[in-house]
């Protein structure tokens, strides 16, 4: 059916993990799907990590990406959030590794610069520009937009598409 | 062979993850084994997380613990270390959850207080007292001693043994 390179972008978080799948065909990047993994807020955090891990494995099984892109080390506003972000990021990375996929990392600043034009872009700007670049009416969730944005940057860096 | 409750203590870390297995028989806690999981320092951190996860699954398969104890949220000295600790902790917790084992958490302060007698104990003191309580000549690695210490606290709290 398709001969493009399929890229999965992931934006991990202990409350919401965004994902976005695009396909590069040389001239354009096509949107395949995007969404969020949102464990129940009432669940224990071990159950939440379990949920994130298995949902990501399911996303990978469903969309069969060739490569994966993720934002590099990011520090939350306080140590507790940073540790929880680390835990979510750890199981997300493990899912990618278990699936045997190559993982590429990009700084948040570079992602914003690439998609919006400057490194201090707001989440809303990323959301708006991601939808525009992929010719979508909108991207519903901020975290899914961030995931699409890192996938787009990876596609651009490896010349799977221009945008 | 044995009718005691077997407890696995884990001290996760991105460089060294300690583990310790004890068995409680009412009056005494018996030492079963302890050790460390040390991914190659040259490995990428996704390979390290993969290594920690699979080694822990192997420890669980080998020793068949009934319950698992881990130190609760701990913040490293800087955000980068905290994030890396979180990633290691995330895959350790995932291994426990995947094995279907109950996970119990205790604060570092409570672990030290229980094993050494005060909450500001040094790592060397934990190492010394853990060996003494389990009637071992010594516990070779600090991280393995920390893992045994949290397992001992769990055993004591649930009256699997007195010490």
PDB file of C-alpha atoms in Angstrom:
ATOM      1  CA  UNK A   1       0.000   0.000   0.000  1.00  0.00           C
ATOM      2  CA  UNK A   2       2.498   2.614   1.139  1.00  0.00           C
ATOM      3  CA  UNK A   3       6.193   3.018   0.521  1.00  0.00           C
ATOM      4  CA  UNK A   4       6.842   5.943   2.866  1.00  0.00           C
ATOM      5  CA  UNK A   5       8.792   5.955   6.095  1.00  0.00           C
ATOM      6  CA  UNK A   6       6.417   5.831   9.020  1.00  0.00           C
ATOM      7  CA  UNK A   7       7.408   7.762  12.126  1.00  0.00           C
ATOM      8  CA  UNK A   8       5.929   7.569  15.594  1.00  0.00           C
ATOM      9  CA  UNK A   9       6.412  10.618  17.809  1.00  0.00           C
ATOM     10  CA  UNK A  10       5.908  10.203  21.564  1.00  0.00           C
ATOM     11  CA  UNK A  11       5.436  12.856  24.252  1.00  0.00           C
ATOM     12  CA  UNK A  12       5.512  10.878  27.512  1.00  0.00           C
ATOM     13  CA  UNK A  13       3.892  12.020  30.734  1.00  0.00           C
ATOM     14  CA  UNK A  14       2.612  10.322  33.868  1.00  0.00           C
ATOM     15  CA  UNK A  15      -0.873  11.791  33.370  1.00  0.00           C
ATOM     16  CA  UNK A  16      -1.073  12.122  29.585  1.00  0.00           C
ATOM     17  CA  UNK A  17       1.202  10.535  26.982  1.00  0.00           C
ATOM     18  CA  UNK A  18       0.718  11.927  23.496  1.00  0.00           C
ATOM     19  CA  UNK A  19       1.492  10.029  20.315  1.00  0.00           C
ATOM     20  CA  UNK A  20       1.418  10.945  16.661  1.00  0.00           C
ATOM     21  CA  UNK A  21       2.102   8.931  13.518  1.00  0.00           C
ATOM     22  CA  UNK A  22       3.122  10.471  10.210  1.00  0.00           C
ATOM     23  CA  UNK A  23       4.430   9.090   6.948  1.00  0.00           C
ATOM     24  CA  UNK A  24       7.043  10.790   4.765  1.00  0.00           C
ATOM     25  CA  UNK A  25       6.900  10.510   0.979  1.00  0.00           C
ATOM     26  CA  UNK A  26       9.722  12.729  -0.177  1.00  0.00           C
ATOM     27  CA  UNK A  27       7.810  15.904  -0.772  1.00  0.00           C
ATOM     28  CA  UNK A  28       5.168  15.784   1.925  1.00  0.00           C
ATOM     29  CA  UNK A  29       4.514  14.363   5.340  1.00  0.00           C
ATOM     30  CA  UNK A  30       1.122  12.755   5.616  1.00  0.00           C
ATOM     31  CA  UNK A  31      -0.756  12.500   8.885  1.00  0.00           C
ATOM     32  CA  UNK A  32      -1.754   8.949   9.847  1.00  0.00           C
ATOM     33  CA  UNK A  33      -3.152   9.285  13.346  1.00  0.00           C
ATOM     34  CA  UNK A  34      -2.626  10.943  16.723  1.00  0.00           C
ATOM     35  CA  UNK A  35      -4.018  10.555  20.194  1.00  0.00           C
ATOM     36  CA  UNK A  36      -3.332  10.393  23.890  1.00  0.00           C
ATOM     37  CA  UNK A  37      -2.890   7.655  26.456  1.00  0.00           C
ATOM     38  CA  UNK A  38      -4.546   8.750  29.651  1.00  0.00           C
ATOM     39  CA  UNK A  39      -4.402   6.282  32.547  1.00  0.00           C
ATOM     40  CA  UNK A  40      -7.220   6.574  35.084  1.00  0.00           C
ATOM     41  CA  UNK A  41      -6.402   9.274  37.603  1.00  0.00           C
ATOM     42  CA  UNK A  42      -7.611   6.951  40.352  1.00  0.00           C
ATOM     43  CA  UNK A  43      -5.133   4.197  39.386  1.00  0.00           C
ATOM     44  CA  UNK A  44      -1.967   3.570  41.396  1.00  0.00           C
ATOM     45  CA  UNK A  45       1.095   4.837  39.580  1.00  0.00           C
ATOM     46  CA  UNK A  46       2.347   1.293  38.974  1.00  0.00           C
ATOM     47  CA  UNK A  47      -0.970   0.585  37.214  1.00  0.00           C
ATOM     48  CA  UNK A  48      -0.517   3.836  35.260  1.00  0.00           C
ATOM     49  CA  UNK A  49       2.970   2.816  34.077  1.00  0.00           C
ATOM     50  CA  UNK A  50       1.603  -0.593  33.090  1.00  0.00           C
ATOM     51  CA  UNK A  51      -1.180   1.137  31.130  1.00  0.00           C
ATOM     52  CA  UNK A  52       1.204   3.516  29.308  1.00  0.00           C
ATOM     53  CA  UNK A  53       3.563   0.655  28.396  1.00  0.00           C
ATOM     54  CA  UNK A  54       0.865  -1.637  27.010  1.00  0.00           C
ATOM     55  CA  UNK A  55      -1.029   1.094  25.178  1.00  0.00           C
ATOM     56  CA  UNK A  56       2.198   2.187  23.477  1.00  0.00           C
ATOM     57  CA  UNK A  57       2.942  -1.402  22.474  1.00  0.00           C
ATOM     58  CA  UNK A  58      -0.565  -1.480  20.981  1.00  0.00           C
ATOM     59  CA  UNK A  59      -0.019   1.784  19.077  1.00  0.00           C
ATOM     60  CA  UNK A  60       3.234   0.315  17.684  1.00  0.00           C
ATOM     61  CA  UNK A  61       1.508  -2.958  16.718  1.00  0.00           C
ATOM     62  CA  UNK A  62      -1.357  -1.086  15.045  1.00  0.00           C
ATOM     63  CA  UNK A  63       0.624   1.471  13.044  1.00  0.00           C
ATOM     64  CA  UNK A  64       3.881  -0.417  12.486  1.00  0.00           C
ATOM     65  CA  UNK A  65       6.201   2.603  12.512  1.00  0.00           C
ATOM     66  CA  UNK A  66       9.739   2.297  11.127  1.00  0.00           C
ATOM     67  CA  UNK A  67      11.296   4.831  13.489  1.00  0.00           C
ATOM     68  CA  UNK A  68      10.459   6.616  16.703  1.00  0.00           C
ATOM     69  CA  UNK A  69      11.171  10.183  17.832  1.00  0.00           C
ATOM     70  CA  UNK A  70      10.942  11.554  21.353  1.00  0.00           C
ATOM     71  CA  UNK A  71      11.859  14.802  23.045  1.00  0.00           C
ATOM     72  CA  UNK A  72      15.143  14.567  24.901  1.00  0.00           C
ATOM     73  CA  UNK A  73      15.596  15.013  28.628  1.00  0.00           C
ATOM     74  CA  UNK A  74      13.112  17.495  29.926  1.00  0.00           C
ATOM     75  CA  UNK A  75      12.882  18.695  33.483  1.00  0.00           C
ATOM     76  CA  UNK A  76       9.514  19.345  35.023  1.00  0.00           C
ATOM     77  CA  UNK A  77       8.864  22.209  37.396  1.00  0.00           C
ATOM     78  CA  UNK A  78       9.652  20.279  40.559  1.00  0.00           C
ATOM     79  CA  UNK A  79      11.599  17.146  41.567  1.00  0.00           C
ATOM     80  CA  UNK A  80       8.457  15.076  42.180  1.00  0.00           C
ATOM     81  CA  UNK A  81       7.100  15.831  38.690  1.00  0.00           C
ATOM     82  CA  UNK A  82      10.546  15.191  37.174  1.00  0.00           C
ATOM     83  CA  UNK A  83      10.714  11.768  38.828  1.00  0.00           C
ATOM     84  CA  UNK A  84       7.182  10.890  37.676  1.00  0.00           C
ATOM     85  CA  UNK A  85       7.966  12.121  34.167  1.00  0.00           C
ATOM     86  CA  UNK A  86      11.108   9.969  34.247  1.00  0.00           C
ATOM     87  CA  UNK A  87       9.083   6.907  35.210  1.00  0.00           C
ATOM     88  CA  UNK A  88       6.626   7.442  32.339  1.00  0.00           C
ATOM     89  CA  UNK A  89       9.490   8.183  29.946  1.00  0.00           C
ATOM     90  CA  UNK A  90      11.290   5.008  31.088  1.00  0.00           C
ATOM     91  CA  UNK A  91       8.391   2.704  30.226  1.00  0.00           C
ATOM     92  CA  UNK A  92       7.775   4.557  26.937  1.00  0.00           C
ATOM     93  CA  UNK A  93      11.412   4.048  25.922  1.00  0.00           C
ATOM     94  CA  UNK A  94      11.206   0.415  27.019  1.00  0.00           C
ATOM     95  CA  UNK A  95       8.159  -0.168  24.778  1.00  0.00           C
ATOM     96  CA  UNK A  96      10.103   1.239  21.800  1.00  0.00           C
ATOM     97  CA  UNK A  97      13.149  -0.898  22.623  1.00  0.00           C
ATOM     98  CA  UNK A  98      11.048  -4.033  23.148  1.00  0.00           C
ATOM     99  CA  UNK A  99       9.518  -3.468  19.709  1.00  0.00           C
ATOM    100  CA  UNK A 100      13.037  -3.321  18.249  1.00  0.00           C
ATOM    101  CA  UNK A 101      12.598   0.185  16.859  1.00  0.00           C
ATOM    102  CA  UNK A 102      15.299   2.841  16.557  1.00  0.00           C
ATOM    103  CA  UNK A 103      14.769   5.805  18.894  1.00  0.00           C
ATOM    104  CA  UNK A 104      15.820   9.352  18.046  1.00  0.00           C
ATOM    105  CA  UNK A 105      15.873  12.245  20.476  1.00  0.00           C
ATOM    106  CA  UNK A 106      15.490  15.961  19.915  1.00  0.00           C
ATOM    107  CA  UNK A 107      15.520  18.868  22.337  1.00  0.00           C
ATOM    108  CA  UNK A 108      12.228  20.626  23.035  1.00  0.00           C
ATOM    109  CA  UNK A 109      13.797  23.838  21.821  1.00  0.00           C
ATOM    110  CA  UNK A 110      14.734  22.362  18.450  1.00  0.00           C
ATOM    111  CA  UNK A 111      11.256  20.851  18.050  1.00  0.00           C
ATOM    112  CA  UNK A 112       9.584  24.228  18.673  1.00  0.00           C
ATOM    113  CA  UNK A 113      12.067  26.046  16.463  1.00  0.00           C
ATOM    114  CA  UNK A 114      11.455  23.629  13.618  1.00  0.00           C
ATOM    115  CA  UNK A 115       7.675  23.617  13.783  1.00  0.00           C
ATOM    116  CA  UNK A 116       6.870  27.182  14.887  1.00  0.00           C
ATOM    117  CA  UNK A 117      10.040  29.075  13.955  1.00  0.00           C
ATOM    118  CA  UNK A 118      11.373  29.916  17.416  1.00  0.00           C
ATOM    119  CA  UNK A 119      12.420  27.895  20.463  1.00  0.00           C
ATOM    120  CA  UNK A 120      10.109  29.606  22.964  1.00  0.00           C
ATOM    121  CA  UNK A 121       6.851  28.791  21.197  1.00  0.00           C
ATOM    122  CA  UNK A 122       3.785  28.109  23.357  1.00  0.00           C
ATOM    123  CA  UNK A 123       1.959  24.766  23.364  1.00  0.00           C
ATOM    124  CA  UNK A 124      -0.951  26.429  21.528  1.00  0.00           C
ATOM    125  CA  UNK A 125       1.414  27.615  18.768  1.00  0.00           C
ATOM    126  CA  UNK A 126       2.813  24.089  18.374  1.00  0.00           C
ATOM    127  CA  UNK A 127      -0.736  22.763  18.211  1.00  0.00           C
ATOM    128  CA  UNK A 128      -1.738  25.304  15.556  1.00  0.00           C
ATOM    129  CA  UNK A 129       1.346  24.857  13.360  1.00  0.00           C
ATOM    130  CA  UNK A 130       1.328  21.065  13.581  1.00  0.00           C
ATOM    131  CA  UNK A 131      -2.264  20.989  12.299  1.00  0.00           C
ATOM    132  CA  UNK A 132      -1.362  23.453   9.529  1.00  0.00           C
ATOM    133  CA  UNK A 133       1.730  21.522   8.372  1.00  0.00           C
ATOM    134  CA  UNK A 134      -0.206  18.262   8.273  1.00  0.00           C
ATOM    135  CA  UNK A 135      -3.289  19.882   6.658  1.00  0.00           C
ATOM    136  CA  UNK A 136      -5.579  18.933   9.510  1.00  0.00           C
ATOM    137  CA  UNK A 137      -8.502  21.050  10.726  1.00  0.00           C
ATOM    138  CA  UNK A 138      -6.981  20.831  14.226  1.00  0.00           C
ATOM    139  CA  UNK A 139      -5.017  18.592  16.592  1.00  0.00           C
ATOM    140  CA  UNK A 140      -7.290  18.006  19.569  1.00  0.00           C
ATOM    141  CA  UNK A 141      -4.736  17.434  22.327  1.00  0.00           C
ATOM    142  CA  UNK A 142      -1.633  19.488  23.168  1.00  0.00           C
ATOM    143  CA  UNK A 143       0.362  16.349  23.988  1.00  0.00           C
ATOM    144  CA  UNK A 144      -0.592  14.703  20.703  1.00  0.00           C
ATOM    145  CA  UNK A 145       0.517  17.892  18.883  1.00  0.00           C
ATOM    146  CA  UNK A 146       3.865  17.759  20.694  1.00  0.00           C
ATOM    147  CA  UNK A 147       4.233  14.128  19.612  1.00  0.00           C
ATOM    148  CA  UNK A 148       3.431  15.002  15.979  1.00  0.00           C
ATOM    149  CA  UNK A 149       5.874  17.923  16.163  1.00  0.00           C
ATOM    150  CA  UNK A 150       8.823  15.753  17.198  1.00  0.00           C
ATOM    151  CA  UNK A 151       7.883  13.212  14.489  1.00  0.00           C
ATOM    152  CA  UNK A 152       7.821  16.058  11.913  1.00  0.00           C
ATOM    153  CA  UNK A 153      11.221  17.318  13.030  1.00  0.00           C
ATOM    154  CA  UNK A 154      12.664  13.814  12.704  1.00  0.00           C
ATOM    155  CA  UNK A 155      11.169  13.454   9.217  1.00  0.00           C
ATOM    156  CA  UNK A 156      12.621  16.799   8.201  1.00  0.00           C
ATOM    157  CA  UNK A 157      16.069  16.074   9.643  1.00  0.00           C
ATOM    158  CA  UNK A 158      16.264  12.800   7.736  1.00  0.00           C
ATOM    159  CA  UNK A 159      14.712  14.299   4.597  1.00  0.00           C
ATOM    160  CA  UNK A 160      11.788  11.880   4.609  1.00  0.00           C
ATOM    161  CA  UNK A 161       9.774  14.944   3.619  1.00  0.00           C
ATOM    162  CA  UNK A 162      10.104  18.738   3.362  1.00  0.00           C
ATOM    163  CA  UNK A 163       7.674  21.030   5.081  1.00  0.00           C
TER     164      UNK A 163
ATOM    165  CA  UNK B   1      10.851 -26.816  50.834  1.00  0.00           C
ATOM    166  CA  UNK B   2      10.062 -23.467  52.451  1.00  0.00           C
ATOM    167  CA  UNK B   3       6.893 -22.045  53.914  1.00  0.00           C
ATOM    168  CA  UNK B   4       8.134 -18.504  54.565  1.00  0.00           C
ATOM    169  CA  UNK B   5       7.116 -15.307  52.840  1.00  0.00           C
ATOM    170  CA  UNK B   6       9.741 -14.354  50.310  1.00  0.00           C
ATOM    171  CA  UNK B   7      10.392 -10.657  49.823  1.00  0.00           C
ATOM    172  CA  UNK B   8      12.322  -8.940  47.061  1.00  0.00           C
ATOM    173  CA  UNK B   9      13.730  -5.504  47.853  1.00  0.00           C
ATOM    174  CA  UNK B  10      14.774  -3.279  44.955  1.00  0.00           C
ATOM    175  CA  UNK B  11      16.938  -0.155  44.952  1.00  0.00           C
ATOM    176  CA  UNK B  12      16.665   1.156  41.385  1.00  0.00           C
ATOM    177  CA  UNK B  13      19.249   3.368  39.710  1.00  0.00           C
ATOM    178  CA  UNK B  14      20.264   4.117  36.141  1.00  0.00           C
ATOM    179  CA  UNK B  15      23.836   2.966  36.798  1.00  0.00           C
ATOM    180  CA  UNK B  16      23.365   0.343  39.504  1.00  0.00           C
ATOM    181  CA  UNK B  17      20.139  -1.336  40.571  1.00  0.00           C
ATOM    182  CA  UNK B  18      20.462  -3.305  43.805  1.00  0.00           C
ATOM    183  CA  UNK B  19      18.262  -6.249  44.734  1.00  0.00           C
ATOM    184  CA  UNK B  20      17.975  -8.398  47.822  1.00  0.00           C
ATOM    185  CA  UNK B  21      15.829 -11.420  48.619  1.00  0.00           C
ATOM    186  CA  UNK B  22      14.929 -12.495  52.144  1.00  0.00           C
ATOM    187  CA  UNK B  23      12.495 -14.974  53.595  1.00  0.00           C
ATOM    188  CA  UNK B  24      10.535 -14.459  56.805  1.00  0.00           C
ATOM    189  CA  UNK B  25       9.704 -17.379  59.111  1.00  0.00           C
ATOM    190  CA  UNK B  26       7.988 -15.708  62.039  1.00  0.00           C
ATOM    191  CA  UNK B  27      10.950 -15.318  64.322  1.00  0.00           C
ATOM    192  CA  UNK B  28      13.794 -14.666  61.889  1.00  0.00           C
ATOM    193  CA  UNK B  29      14.438 -13.282  58.464  1.00  0.00           C
ATOM    194  CA  UNK B  30      16.717 -15.462  56.417  1.00  0.00           C
ATOM    195  CA  UNK B  31      18.939 -14.110  53.666  1.00  0.00           C
ATOM    196  CA  UNK B  32      18.403 -15.772  50.282  1.00  0.00           C
ATOM    197  CA  UNK B  33      20.509 -13.696  47.890  1.00  0.00           C
ATOM    198  CA  UNK B  34      21.509 -10.182  46.935  1.00  0.00           C
ATOM    199  CA  UNK B  35      23.261  -8.530  44.046  1.00  0.00           C
ATOM    200  CA  UNK B  36      23.367  -5.667  41.610  1.00  0.00           C
ATOM    201  CA  UNK B  37      22.288  -5.108  38.020  1.00  0.00           C
ATOM    202  CA  UNK B  38      24.875  -2.976  36.326  1.00  0.00           C
ATOM    203  CA  UNK B  39      24.268  -2.166  32.651  1.00  0.00           C
ATOM    204  CA  UNK B  40      27.367  -1.470  30.570  1.00  0.00           C
ATOM    205  CA  UNK B  41      28.403   2.147  31.009  1.00  0.00           C
ATOM    206  CA  UNK B  42      28.976   2.321  27.253  1.00  0.00           C
ATOM    207  CA  UNK B  43      25.385   1.287  26.461  1.00  0.00           C
ATOM    208  CA  UNK B  44      22.767   3.808  25.333  1.00  0.00           C
ATOM    209  CA  UNK B  45      20.306   4.561  28.075  1.00  0.00           C
ATOM    210  CA  UNK B  46      17.503   2.802  26.217  1.00  0.00           C
ATOM    211  CA  UNK B  47      19.693  -0.330  26.194  1.00  0.00           C
ATOM    212  CA  UNK B  48      20.344   0.205  29.922  1.00  0.00           C
ATOM    213  CA  UNK B  49      16.624   0.386  30.705  1.00  0.00           C
ATOM    214  CA  UNK B  50      16.068  -2.748  28.647  1.00  0.00           C
ATOM    215  CA  UNK B  51      18.842  -4.476  30.615  1.00  0.00           C
ATOM    216  CA  UNK B  52      17.461  -3.439  34.032  1.00  0.00           C
ATOM    217  CA  UNK B  53      13.960  -4.554  33.072  1.00  0.00           C
ATOM    218  CA  UNK B  54      14.976  -7.992  31.793  1.00  0.00           C
ATOM    219  CA  UNK B  55      17.450  -8.677  34.589  1.00  0.00           C
ATOM    220  CA  UNK B  56      14.789  -7.870  37.167  1.00  0.00           C
ATOM    221  CA  UNK B  57      12.314 -10.181  35.429  1.00  0.00           C
ATOM    222  CA  UNK B  58      15.015 -12.857  35.631  1.00  0.00           C
ATOM    223  CA  UNK B  59      15.611 -12.219  39.350  1.00  0.00           C
ATOM    224  CA  UNK B  60      11.845 -12.542  39.909  1.00  0.00           C
ATOM    225  CA  UNK B  61      11.662 -15.769  37.853  1.00  0.00           C
ATOM    226  CA  UNK B  62      14.645 -17.241  39.718  1.00  0.00           C
ATOM    227  CA  UNK B  63      13.651 -16.426  43.285  1.00  0.00           C
ATOM    228  CA  UNK B  64       9.855 -16.365  42.982  1.00  0.00           C
ATOM    229  CA  UNK B  65       9.216 -13.690  45.612  1.00  0.00           C
ATOM    230  CA  UNK B  66       5.713 -13.253  47.055  1.00  0.00           C
ATOM    231  CA  UNK B  67       5.994  -9.516  47.624  1.00  0.00           C
ATOM    232  CA  UNK B  68       8.200  -6.633  46.570  1.00  0.00           C
ATOM    233  CA  UNK B  69       9.410  -3.598  48.527  1.00  0.00           C
ATOM    234  CA  UNK B  70      10.966  -0.446  47.100  1.00  0.00           C
ATOM    235  CA  UNK B  71      11.976   2.932  48.494  1.00  0.00           C
ATOM    236  CA  UNK B  72       9.407   5.609  47.752  1.00  0.00           C
ATOM    237  CA  UNK B  73      10.030   8.706  45.681  1.00  0.00           C
ATOM    238  CA  UNK B  74      13.538   9.891  46.104  1.00  0.00           C
ATOM    239  CA  UNK B  75      15.005  12.975  44.523  1.00  0.00           C
ATOM    240  CA  UNK B  76      18.547  12.899  43.262  1.00  0.00           C
ATOM    241  CA  UNK B  77      20.896  15.829  43.573  1.00  0.00           C
ATOM    242  CA  UNK B  78      20.017  17.414  40.237  1.00  0.00           C
ATOM    243  CA  UNK B  79      17.128  17.305  37.745  1.00  0.00           C
ATOM    244  CA  UNK B  80      19.048  15.217  35.209  1.00  0.00           C
ATOM    245  CA  UNK B  81      19.835  12.528  37.788  1.00  0.00           C
ATOM    246  CA  UNK B  82      16.252  12.649  39.056  1.00  0.00           C
ATOM    247  CA  UNK B  83      14.915  12.075  35.547  1.00  0.00           C
ATOM    248  CA  UNK B  84      17.340   9.189  34.956  1.00  0.00           C
ATOM    249  CA  UNK B  85      16.483   7.689  38.336  1.00  0.00           C
ATOM    250  CA  UNK B  86      12.810   8.009  37.416  1.00  0.00           C
ATOM    251  CA  UNK B  87      13.390   6.147  34.146  1.00  0.00           C
ATOM    252  CA  UNK B  88      15.152   3.268  35.941  1.00  0.00           C
ATOM    253  CA  UNK B  89      12.494   3.241  38.650  1.00  0.00           C
ATOM    254  CA  UNK B  90       9.759   3.175  36.001  1.00  0.00           C
ATOM    255  CA  UNK B  91      11.051   0.014  34.316  1.00  0.00           C
ATOM    256  CA  UNK B  92      11.726  -1.630  37.714  1.00  0.00           C
ATOM    257  CA  UNK B  93       8.133  -0.988  38.794  1.00  0.00           C
ATOM    258  CA  UNK B  94       6.921  -2.236  35.412  1.00  0.00           C
ATOM    259  CA  UNK B  95       8.830  -5.531  35.875  1.00  0.00           C
ATOM    260  CA  UNK B  96       7.138  -6.025  39.259  1.00  0.00           C
ATOM    261  CA  UNK B  97       3.709  -5.202  37.817  1.00  0.00           C
ATOM    262  CA  UNK B  98       4.233  -7.466  34.791  1.00  0.00           C
ATOM    263  CA  UNK B  99       5.101 -10.313  37.178  1.00  0.00           C
ATOM    264  CA  UNK B 100       1.806  -9.683  38.977  1.00  0.00           C
ATOM    265  CA  UNK B 101       3.489  -9.005  42.326  1.00  0.00           C
ATOM    266  CA  UNK B 102       2.266  -6.576  44.999  1.00  0.00           C
ATOM    267  CA  UNK B 103       4.548  -3.565  45.432  1.00  0.00           C
ATOM    268  CA  UNK B 104       5.054  -1.796  48.755  1.00  0.00           C
ATOM    269  CA  UNK B 105       6.816   1.523  49.216  1.00  0.00           C
ATOM    270  CA  UNK B 106       8.697   2.938  52.162  1.00  0.00           C
ATOM    271  CA  UNK B 107      10.481   6.249  52.621  1.00  0.00           C
ATOM    272  CA  UNK B 108      14.282   6.204  52.715  1.00  0.00           C
ATOM    273  CA  UNK B 109      14.084   7.790  56.150  1.00  0.00           C
ATOM    274  CA  UNK B 110      11.914   5.001  57.538  1.00  0.00           C
ATOM    275  CA  UNK B 111      14.188   2.335  56.007  1.00  0.00           C
ATOM    276  CA  UNK B 112      17.279   3.844  57.663  1.00  0.00           C
ATOM    277  CA  UNK B 113      15.474   4.370  60.939  1.00  0.00           C
ATOM    278  CA  UNK B 114      14.324   0.776  60.997  1.00  0.00           C
ATOM    279  CA  UNK B 115      17.648  -0.829  60.093  1.00  0.00           C
ATOM    280  CA  UNK B 116      20.175   1.510  61.724  1.00  0.00           C
ATOM    281  CA  UNK B 117      18.074   3.282  64.343  1.00  0.00           C
ATOM    282  CA  UNK B 118      18.014   6.804  62.913  1.00  0.00           C
ATOM    283  CA  UNK B 119      16.835   8.375  59.669  1.00  0.00           C
ATOM    284  CA  UNK B 120      20.124  10.030  58.730  1.00  0.00           C
ATOM    285  CA  UNK B 121      22.230   6.853  58.648  1.00  0.00           C
ATOM    286  CA  UNK B 122      25.036   6.659  56.080  1.00  0.00           C
ATOM    287  CA  UNK B 123      25.132   4.058  53.327  1.00  0.00           C
ATOM    288  CA  UNK B 124      28.006   2.309  55.131  1.00  0.00           C
ATOM    289  CA  UNK B 125      25.924   2.041  58.300  1.00  0.00           C
ATOM    290  CA  UNK B 126      23.028   0.509  56.356  1.00  0.00           C
ATOM    291  CA  UNK B 127      25.496  -1.922  54.767  1.00  0.00           C
ATOM    292  CA  UNK B 128      26.946  -2.900  58.151  1.00  0.00           C
ATOM    293  CA  UNK B 129      23.602  -3.327  59.933  1.00  0.00           C
ATOM    294  CA  UNK B 130      21.957  -5.213  57.077  1.00  0.00           C
ATOM    295  CA  UNK B 131      24.770  -7.790  57.138  1.00  0.00           C
ATOM    296  CA  UNK B 132      24.506  -8.035  60.932  1.00  0.00           C
ATOM    297  CA  UNK B 133      20.720  -8.511  60.963  1.00  0.00           C
ATOM    298  CA  UNK B 134      20.913 -11.196  58.286  1.00  0.00           C
ATOM    299  CA  UNK B 135      23.962 -12.862  59.874  1.00  0.00           C
ATOM    300  CA  UNK B 136      26.132 -12.358  56.823  1.00  0.00           C
ATOM    301  CA  UNK B 137      29.882 -11.671  56.919  1.00  0.00           C
ATOM    302  CA  UNK B 138      29.189  -8.603  54.741  1.00  0.00           C
ATOM    303  CA  UNK B 139      26.994  -7.235  51.974  1.00  0.00           C
ATOM    304  CA  UNK B 140      29.327  -6.460  49.102  1.00  0.00           C
ATOM    305  CA  UNK B 141      27.425  -3.640  47.388  1.00  0.00           C
ATOM    306  CA  UNK B 142      25.831  -0.539  48.929  1.00  0.00           C
ATOM    307  CA  UNK B 143      22.871  -0.733  46.560  1.00  0.00           C
ATOM    308  CA  UNK B 144      22.256  -4.397  47.379  1.00  0.00           C
ATOM    309  CA  UNK B 145      22.345  -3.499  51.107  1.00  0.00           C
ATOM    310  CA  UNK B 146      19.758  -0.757  50.498  1.00  0.00           C
ATOM    311  CA  UNK B 147      17.585  -3.314  48.710  1.00  0.00           C
ATOM    312  CA  UNK B 148      17.910  -5.806  51.594  1.00  0.00           C
ATOM    313  CA  UNK B 149      17.149  -3.006  54.052  1.00  0.00           C
ATOM    314  CA  UNK B 150      13.822  -2.104  52.430  1.00  0.00           C
ATOM    315  CA  UNK B 151      12.932  -5.822  52.234  1.00  0.00           C
ATOM    316  CA  UNK B 152      13.719  -6.165  55.968  1.00  0.00           C
ATOM    317  CA  UNK B 153      11.571  -3.162  56.831  1.00  0.00           C
ATOM    318  CA  UNK B 154       8.684  -4.625  54.840  1.00  0.00           C
ATOM    319  CA  UNK B 155       9.076  -7.980  56.611  1.00  0.00           C
ATOM    320  CA  UNK B 156       9.103  -6.264  59.977  1.00  0.00           C
ATOM    321  CA  UNK B 157       6.085  -4.066  59.215  1.00  0.00           C
ATOM    322  CA  UNK B 158       4.058  -7.090  58.177  1.00  0.00           C
ATOM    323  CA  UNK B 159       5.410  -9.248  61.019  1.00  0.00           C
ATOM    324  CA  UNK B 160       6.878 -11.832  58.682  1.00  0.00           C
ATOM    325  CA  UNK B 161       9.782 -11.788  61.123  1.00  0.00           C
ATOM    326  CA  UNK B 162      11.062  -9.791  64.107  1.00  0.00           C
ATOM    327  CA  UNK B 163      14.512  -8.284  64.233  1.00  0.00           C
TER     328      UNK B 163
END
